[in-house]
mmCIF file of C-alpha atoms and ligand atoms in Angstrom:
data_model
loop_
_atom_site.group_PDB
_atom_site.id
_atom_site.type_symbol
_atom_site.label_atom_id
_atom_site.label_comp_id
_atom_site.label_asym_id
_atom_site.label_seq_id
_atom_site.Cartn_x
_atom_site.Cartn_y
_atom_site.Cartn_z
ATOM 1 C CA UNK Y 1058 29.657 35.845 144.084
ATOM 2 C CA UNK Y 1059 29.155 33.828 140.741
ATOM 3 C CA UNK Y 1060 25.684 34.117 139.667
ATOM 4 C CA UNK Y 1061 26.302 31.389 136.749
ATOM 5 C CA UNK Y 1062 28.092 29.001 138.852
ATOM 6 C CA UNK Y 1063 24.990 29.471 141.800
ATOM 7 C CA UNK Y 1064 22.870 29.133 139.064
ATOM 8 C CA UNK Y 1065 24.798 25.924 137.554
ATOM 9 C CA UNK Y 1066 24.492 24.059 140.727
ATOM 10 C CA UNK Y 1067 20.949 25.319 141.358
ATOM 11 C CA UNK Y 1068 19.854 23.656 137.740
ATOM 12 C CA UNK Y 1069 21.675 20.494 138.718
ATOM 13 C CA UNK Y 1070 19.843 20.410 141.834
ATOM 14 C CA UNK Y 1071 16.951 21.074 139.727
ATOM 15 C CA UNK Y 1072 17.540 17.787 137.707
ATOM 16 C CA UNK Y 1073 16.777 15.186 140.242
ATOM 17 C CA UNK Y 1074 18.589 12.841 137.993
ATOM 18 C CA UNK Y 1075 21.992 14.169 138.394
ATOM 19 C CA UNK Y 1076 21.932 14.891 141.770
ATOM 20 C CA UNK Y 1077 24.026 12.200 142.076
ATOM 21 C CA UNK Y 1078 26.694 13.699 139.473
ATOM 22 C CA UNK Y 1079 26.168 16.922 141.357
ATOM 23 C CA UNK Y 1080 28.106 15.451 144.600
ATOM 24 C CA UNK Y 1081 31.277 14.795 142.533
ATOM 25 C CA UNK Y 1082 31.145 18.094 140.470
ATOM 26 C CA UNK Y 1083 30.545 20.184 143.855
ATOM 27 C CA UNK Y 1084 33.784 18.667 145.607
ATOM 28 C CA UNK Y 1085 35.516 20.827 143.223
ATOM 29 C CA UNK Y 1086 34.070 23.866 143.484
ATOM 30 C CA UNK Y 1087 35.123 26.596 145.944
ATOM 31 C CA UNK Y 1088 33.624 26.529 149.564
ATOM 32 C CA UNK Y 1089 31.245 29.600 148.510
ATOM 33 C CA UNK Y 1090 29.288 27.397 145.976
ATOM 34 C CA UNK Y 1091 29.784 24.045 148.399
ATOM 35 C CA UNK Y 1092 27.168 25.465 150.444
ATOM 36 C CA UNK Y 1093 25.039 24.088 147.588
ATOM 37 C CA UNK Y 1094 25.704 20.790 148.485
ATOM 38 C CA UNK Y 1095 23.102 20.840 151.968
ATOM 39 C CA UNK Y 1096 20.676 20.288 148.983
ATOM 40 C CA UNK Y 1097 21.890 17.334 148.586
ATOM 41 C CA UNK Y 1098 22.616 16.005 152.363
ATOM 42 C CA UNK Y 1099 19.172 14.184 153.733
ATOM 43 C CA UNK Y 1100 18.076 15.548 156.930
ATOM 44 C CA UNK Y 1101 20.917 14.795 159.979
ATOM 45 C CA UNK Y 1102 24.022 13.782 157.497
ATOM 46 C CA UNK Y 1103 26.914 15.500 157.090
ATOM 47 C CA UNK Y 1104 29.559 15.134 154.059
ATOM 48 C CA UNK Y 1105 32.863 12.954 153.903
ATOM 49 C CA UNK Y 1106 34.903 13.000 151.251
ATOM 50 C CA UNK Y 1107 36.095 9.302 151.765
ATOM 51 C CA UNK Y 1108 33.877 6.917 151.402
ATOM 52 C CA UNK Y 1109 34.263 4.909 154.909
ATOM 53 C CA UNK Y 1110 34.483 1.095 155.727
ATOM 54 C CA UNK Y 1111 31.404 0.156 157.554
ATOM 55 C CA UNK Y 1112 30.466 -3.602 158.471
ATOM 56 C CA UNK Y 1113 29.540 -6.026 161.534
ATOM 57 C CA UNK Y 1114 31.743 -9.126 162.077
ATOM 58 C CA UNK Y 1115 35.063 -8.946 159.924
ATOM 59 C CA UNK Y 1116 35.748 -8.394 156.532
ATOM 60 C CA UNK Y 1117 35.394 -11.844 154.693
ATOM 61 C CA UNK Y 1118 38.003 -13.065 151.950
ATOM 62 C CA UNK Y 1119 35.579 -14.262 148.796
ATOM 63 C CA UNK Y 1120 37.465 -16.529 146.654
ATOM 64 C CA UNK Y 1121 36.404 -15.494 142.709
ATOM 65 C CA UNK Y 1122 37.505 -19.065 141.764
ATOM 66 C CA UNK Y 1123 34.942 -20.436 144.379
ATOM 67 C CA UNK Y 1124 32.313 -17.720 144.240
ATOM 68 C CA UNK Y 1125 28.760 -17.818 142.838
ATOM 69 C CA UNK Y 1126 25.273 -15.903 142.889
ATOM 70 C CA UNK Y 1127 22.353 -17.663 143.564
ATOM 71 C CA UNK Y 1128 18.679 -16.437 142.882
ATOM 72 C CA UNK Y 1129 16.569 -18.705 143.952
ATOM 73 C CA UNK Y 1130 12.532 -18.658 145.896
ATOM 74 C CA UNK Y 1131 9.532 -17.222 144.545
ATOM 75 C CA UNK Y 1132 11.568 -17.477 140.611
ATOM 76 C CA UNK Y 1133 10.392 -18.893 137.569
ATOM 77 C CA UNK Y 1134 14.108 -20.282 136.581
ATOM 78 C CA UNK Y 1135 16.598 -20.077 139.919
ATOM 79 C CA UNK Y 1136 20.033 -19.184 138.645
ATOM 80 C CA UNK Y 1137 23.490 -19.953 140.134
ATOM 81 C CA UNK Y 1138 25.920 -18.356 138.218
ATOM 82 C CA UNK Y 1139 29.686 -18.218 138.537
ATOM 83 C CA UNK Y 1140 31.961 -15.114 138.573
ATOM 84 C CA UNK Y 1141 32.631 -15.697 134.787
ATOM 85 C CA UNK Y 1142 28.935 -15.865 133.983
ATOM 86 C CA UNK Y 1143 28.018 -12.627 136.023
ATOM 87 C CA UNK Y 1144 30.828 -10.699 134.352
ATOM 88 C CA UNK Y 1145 29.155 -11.779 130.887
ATOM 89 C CA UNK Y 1146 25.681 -9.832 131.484
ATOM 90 C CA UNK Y 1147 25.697 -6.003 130.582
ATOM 91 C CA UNK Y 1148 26.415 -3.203 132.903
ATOM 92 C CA UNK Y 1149 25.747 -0.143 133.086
ATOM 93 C CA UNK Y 1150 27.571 3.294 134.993
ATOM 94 C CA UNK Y 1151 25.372 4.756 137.162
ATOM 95 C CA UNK Y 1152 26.425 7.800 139.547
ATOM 96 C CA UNK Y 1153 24.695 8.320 142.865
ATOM 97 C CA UNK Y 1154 24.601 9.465 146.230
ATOM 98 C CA UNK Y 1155 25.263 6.885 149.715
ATOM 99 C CA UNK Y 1156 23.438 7.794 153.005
ATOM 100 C CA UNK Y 1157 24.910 5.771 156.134
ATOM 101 C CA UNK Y 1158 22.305 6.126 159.235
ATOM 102 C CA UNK Y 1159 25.529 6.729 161.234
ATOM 103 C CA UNK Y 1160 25.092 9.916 159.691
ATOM 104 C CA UNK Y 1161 27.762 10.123 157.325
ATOM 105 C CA UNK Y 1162 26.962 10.789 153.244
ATOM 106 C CA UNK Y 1163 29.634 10.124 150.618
ATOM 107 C CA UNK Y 1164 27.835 11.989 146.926
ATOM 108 C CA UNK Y 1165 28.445 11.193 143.474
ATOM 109 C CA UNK Y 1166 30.000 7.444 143.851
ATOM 110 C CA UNK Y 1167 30.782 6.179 140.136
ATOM 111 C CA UNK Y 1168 29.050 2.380 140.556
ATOM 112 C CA UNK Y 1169 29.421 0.325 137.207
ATOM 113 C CA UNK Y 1170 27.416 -3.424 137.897
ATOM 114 C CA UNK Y 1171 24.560 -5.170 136.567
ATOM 115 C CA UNK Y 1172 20.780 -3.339 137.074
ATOM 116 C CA UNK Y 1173 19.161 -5.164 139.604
ATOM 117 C CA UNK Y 1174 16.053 -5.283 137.334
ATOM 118 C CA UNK Y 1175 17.458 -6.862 134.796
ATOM 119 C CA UNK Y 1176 19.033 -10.063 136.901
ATOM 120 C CA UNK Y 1177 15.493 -9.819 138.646
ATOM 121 C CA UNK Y 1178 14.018 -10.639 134.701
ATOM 122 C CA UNK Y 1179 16.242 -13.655 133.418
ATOM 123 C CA UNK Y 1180 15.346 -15.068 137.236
ATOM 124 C CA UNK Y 1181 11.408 -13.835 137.109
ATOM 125 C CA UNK Y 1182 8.538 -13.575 134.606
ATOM 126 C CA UNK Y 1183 5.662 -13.377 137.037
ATOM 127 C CA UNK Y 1184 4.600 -10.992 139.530
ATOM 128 C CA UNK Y 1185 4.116 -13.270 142.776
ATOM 129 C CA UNK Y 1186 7.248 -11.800 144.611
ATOM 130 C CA UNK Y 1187 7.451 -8.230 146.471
ATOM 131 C CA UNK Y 1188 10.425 -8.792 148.550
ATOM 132 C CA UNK Y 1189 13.772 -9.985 147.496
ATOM 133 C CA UNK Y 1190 15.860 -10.940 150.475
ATOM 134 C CA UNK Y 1191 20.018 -10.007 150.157
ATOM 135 C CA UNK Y 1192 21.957 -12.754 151.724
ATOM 136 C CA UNK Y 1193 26.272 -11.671 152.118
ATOM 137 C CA UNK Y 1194 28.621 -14.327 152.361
ATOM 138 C CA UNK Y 1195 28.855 -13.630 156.530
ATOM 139 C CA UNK Y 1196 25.454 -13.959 157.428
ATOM 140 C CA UNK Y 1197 24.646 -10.548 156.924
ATOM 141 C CA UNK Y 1198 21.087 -10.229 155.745
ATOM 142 C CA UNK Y 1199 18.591 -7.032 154.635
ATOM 143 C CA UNK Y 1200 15.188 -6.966 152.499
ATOM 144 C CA UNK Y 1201 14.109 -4.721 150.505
ATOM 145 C CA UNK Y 1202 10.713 -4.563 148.127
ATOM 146 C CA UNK Y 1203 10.908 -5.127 144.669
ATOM 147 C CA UNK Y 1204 8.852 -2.008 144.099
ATOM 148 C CA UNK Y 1205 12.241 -0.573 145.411
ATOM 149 C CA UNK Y 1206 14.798 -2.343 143.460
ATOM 150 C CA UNK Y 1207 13.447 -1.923 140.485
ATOM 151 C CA UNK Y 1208 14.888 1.821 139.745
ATOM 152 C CA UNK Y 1209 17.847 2.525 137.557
ATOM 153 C CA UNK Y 1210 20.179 3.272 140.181
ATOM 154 C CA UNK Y 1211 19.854 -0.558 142.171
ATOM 155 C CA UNK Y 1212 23.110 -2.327 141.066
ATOM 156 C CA UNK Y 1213 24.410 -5.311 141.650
ATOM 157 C CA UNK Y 1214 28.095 -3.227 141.848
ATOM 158 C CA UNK Y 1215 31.132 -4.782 141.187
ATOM 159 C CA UNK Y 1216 33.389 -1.889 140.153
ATOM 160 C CA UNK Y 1217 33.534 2.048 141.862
ATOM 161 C CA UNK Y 1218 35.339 5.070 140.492
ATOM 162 C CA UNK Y 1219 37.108 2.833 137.568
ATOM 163 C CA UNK Y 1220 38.412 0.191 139.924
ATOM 164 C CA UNK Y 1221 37.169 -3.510 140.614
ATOM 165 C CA UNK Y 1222 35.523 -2.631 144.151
ATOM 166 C CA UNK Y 1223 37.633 -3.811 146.817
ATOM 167 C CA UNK Y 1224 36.918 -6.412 149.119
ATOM 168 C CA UNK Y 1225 36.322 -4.206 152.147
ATOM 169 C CA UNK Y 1226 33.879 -1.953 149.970
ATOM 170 C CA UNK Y 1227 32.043 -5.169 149.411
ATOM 171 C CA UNK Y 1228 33.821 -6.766 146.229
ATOM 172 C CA UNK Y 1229 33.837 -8.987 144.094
ATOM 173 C CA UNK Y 1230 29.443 -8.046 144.123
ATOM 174 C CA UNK Y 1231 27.581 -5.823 146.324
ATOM 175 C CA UNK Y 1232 24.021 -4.387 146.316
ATOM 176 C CA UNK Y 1233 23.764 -0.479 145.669
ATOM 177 C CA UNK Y 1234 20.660 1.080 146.969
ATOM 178 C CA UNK Y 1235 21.197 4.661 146.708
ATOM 179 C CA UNK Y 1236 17.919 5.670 147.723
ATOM 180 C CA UNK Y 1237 18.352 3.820 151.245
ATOM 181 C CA UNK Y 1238 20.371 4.006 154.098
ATOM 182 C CA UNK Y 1239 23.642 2.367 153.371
ATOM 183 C CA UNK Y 1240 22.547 -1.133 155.520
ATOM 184 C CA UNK Y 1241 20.593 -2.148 152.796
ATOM 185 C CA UNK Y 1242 23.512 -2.079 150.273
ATOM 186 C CA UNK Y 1243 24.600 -5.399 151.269
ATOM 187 C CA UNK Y 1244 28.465 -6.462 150.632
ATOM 188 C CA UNK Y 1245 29.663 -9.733 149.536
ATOM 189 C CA UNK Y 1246 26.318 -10.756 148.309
ATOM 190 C CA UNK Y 1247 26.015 -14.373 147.427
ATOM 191 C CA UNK Y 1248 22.168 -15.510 147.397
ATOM 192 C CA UNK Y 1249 18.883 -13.222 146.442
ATOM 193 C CA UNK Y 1250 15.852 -14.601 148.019
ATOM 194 C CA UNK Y 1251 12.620 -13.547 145.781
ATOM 195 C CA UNK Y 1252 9.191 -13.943 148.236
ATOM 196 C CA UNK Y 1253 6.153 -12.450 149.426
ATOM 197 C CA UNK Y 1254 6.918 -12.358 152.948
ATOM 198 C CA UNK Y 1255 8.149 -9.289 154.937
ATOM 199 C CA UNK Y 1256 11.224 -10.528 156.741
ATOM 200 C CA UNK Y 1257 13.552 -8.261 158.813
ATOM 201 C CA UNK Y 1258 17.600 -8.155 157.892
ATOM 202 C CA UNK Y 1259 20.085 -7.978 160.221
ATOM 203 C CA UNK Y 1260 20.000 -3.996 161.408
ATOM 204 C CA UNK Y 1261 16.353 -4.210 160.568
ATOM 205 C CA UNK Y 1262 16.166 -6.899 163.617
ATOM 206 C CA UNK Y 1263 18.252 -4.553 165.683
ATOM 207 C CA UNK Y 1264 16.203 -1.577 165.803
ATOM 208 C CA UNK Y 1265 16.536 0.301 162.275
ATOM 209 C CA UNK Y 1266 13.852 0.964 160.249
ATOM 210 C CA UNK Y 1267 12.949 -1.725 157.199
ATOM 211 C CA UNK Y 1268 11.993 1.382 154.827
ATOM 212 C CA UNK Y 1269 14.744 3.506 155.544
ATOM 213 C CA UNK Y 1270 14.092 6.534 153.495
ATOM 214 C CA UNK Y 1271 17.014 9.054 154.193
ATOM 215 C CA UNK Y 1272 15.152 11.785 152.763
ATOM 216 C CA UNK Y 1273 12.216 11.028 155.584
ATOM 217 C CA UNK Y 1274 14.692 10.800 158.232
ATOM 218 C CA UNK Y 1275 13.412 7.509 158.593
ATOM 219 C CA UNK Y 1276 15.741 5.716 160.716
ATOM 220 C CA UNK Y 1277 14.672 3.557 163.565
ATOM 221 C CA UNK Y 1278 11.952 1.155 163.916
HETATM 222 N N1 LIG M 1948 27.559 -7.780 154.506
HETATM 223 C C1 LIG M 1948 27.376 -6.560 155.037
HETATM 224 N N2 LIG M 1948 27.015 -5.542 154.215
HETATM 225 C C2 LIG M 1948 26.849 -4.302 154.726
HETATM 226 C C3 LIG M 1948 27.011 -4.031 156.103
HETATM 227 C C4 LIG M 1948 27.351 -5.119 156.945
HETATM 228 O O1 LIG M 1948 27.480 -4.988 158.165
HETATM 229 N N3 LIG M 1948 27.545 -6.365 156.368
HETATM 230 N N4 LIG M 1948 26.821 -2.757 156.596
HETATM 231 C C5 LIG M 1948 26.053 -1.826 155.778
HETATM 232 C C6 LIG M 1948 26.193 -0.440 156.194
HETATM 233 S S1 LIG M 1948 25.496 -0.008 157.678
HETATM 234 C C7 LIG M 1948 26.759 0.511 155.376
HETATM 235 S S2 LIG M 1948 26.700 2.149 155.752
HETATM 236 C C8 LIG M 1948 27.461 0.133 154.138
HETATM 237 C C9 LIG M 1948 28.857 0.674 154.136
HETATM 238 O O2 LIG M 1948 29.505 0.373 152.932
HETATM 239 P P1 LIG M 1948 31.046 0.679 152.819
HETATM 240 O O3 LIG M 1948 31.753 -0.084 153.911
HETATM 241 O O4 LIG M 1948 31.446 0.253 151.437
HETATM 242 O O5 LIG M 1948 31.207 2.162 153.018
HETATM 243 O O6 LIG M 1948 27.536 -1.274 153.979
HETATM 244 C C10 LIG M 1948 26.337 -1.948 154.290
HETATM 245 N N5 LIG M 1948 26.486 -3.310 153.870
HETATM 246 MO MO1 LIG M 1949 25.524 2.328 157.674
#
């Protein structure tokens, strides 16, 4: 056994900021220290290694020359910016962990996109909203509180593990909630609803819970 590697992994564990990280450097390790990794699996989810294609309806074909976000409701100044104007604001690289309610978990996704809190700021200077509604360019729908959004790891992705994210991963701009099951990390997004009224998204409405915490096993309604 090797006591530095154990103890490695168990200081990354440690670190609840890179226990994100810690899902990519684990793949590598031999299956002795992967064991490790059930520290980072929520209650009920197993590991893949892939990260899998998971959507209702069909994949839709977003046209970049076409495309635009729109933040609009509850806002002090509604946006509606094109794809050129997105790509303008700063990004960041943030790595984290993704939790499907299916039961599958892919760890340490590299996610480069825009903070969520910081489109959330050009849009809103005043406190009124607690919910910003996620609307994908096939209907698809989920809430989530602002509360929520606001951490460093929400991101309004457009790239994953140094490529532009593919369409059926979401692209060109998808929501990245690490910290919730996977249906709230809407694909395709086109419109973000600010308000101060609970409403339920699309898997929400079917029977899944609206808070969602993987680490709470928290997933039906
Ligand atoms: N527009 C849209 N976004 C969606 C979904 C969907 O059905 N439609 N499914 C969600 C679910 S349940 C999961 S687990 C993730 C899967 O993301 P992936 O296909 O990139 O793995 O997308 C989420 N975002
Ligand atoms: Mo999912």
């Amino acid at each position: 056994m090797d006591i530095s590697r154990r103890r490695f992994i168990k200081w990354l564990v440690g670190i609840g900021i890179v226990a994100g990280a810690s899902g990519a450097i684990i793949n590598n390790l031999p299956d002795t220290a992967k064991n490790s990794v059930s520290n980072l699996l929520p209650p009920g989810q197993y590991q893949v290694f892939n990260m899998p294609v998971l959507n209702e309806g069909s994949i839709p074909s977003p046209d970049k020359t076409t495309w635009n976000l729109e933040v609009y409701g509850l806002v002090d100044k509604p946006l509606n910016l094109n794809y050129v104007e997105f790509r303008s604001i700063p990004t960041v690289v943030s790595i984290s962990d993704f939790h499907c309610v299916t039961g599958w978990s892919k760890l340490g996704n590299t996610w480069e996109g825009v903070r969520f809190r910081d489109i959330m700021n050009m849009a809103v200077s005043q406190a009124a909203a607690t919910y910003a509604t996620f609307e994908s360019e096939n209907g698809f729908t989920t809430q989530l509180m602002v509360a929520d959004l606001s951490k460093d790891d929400v991101l309004l992705a457009y790239r994953l593990e140094d490529s532009e994210l593919s369409t059926e991963h979401g692209g060109p701009l998808r929501l990245v909630v690490p910290e919730k099951y996977g249906y709230k990390s809407a694909k395709w997004i086109r419109k973000i609803k600010f308000t101060d009224k609970l409403e339920l998204g699309f898997w929400e409405k079917n029977g899944y819970s609206n808070t969602a915490d993987p680490w709470k096993n928290d997933r039906y309604y």
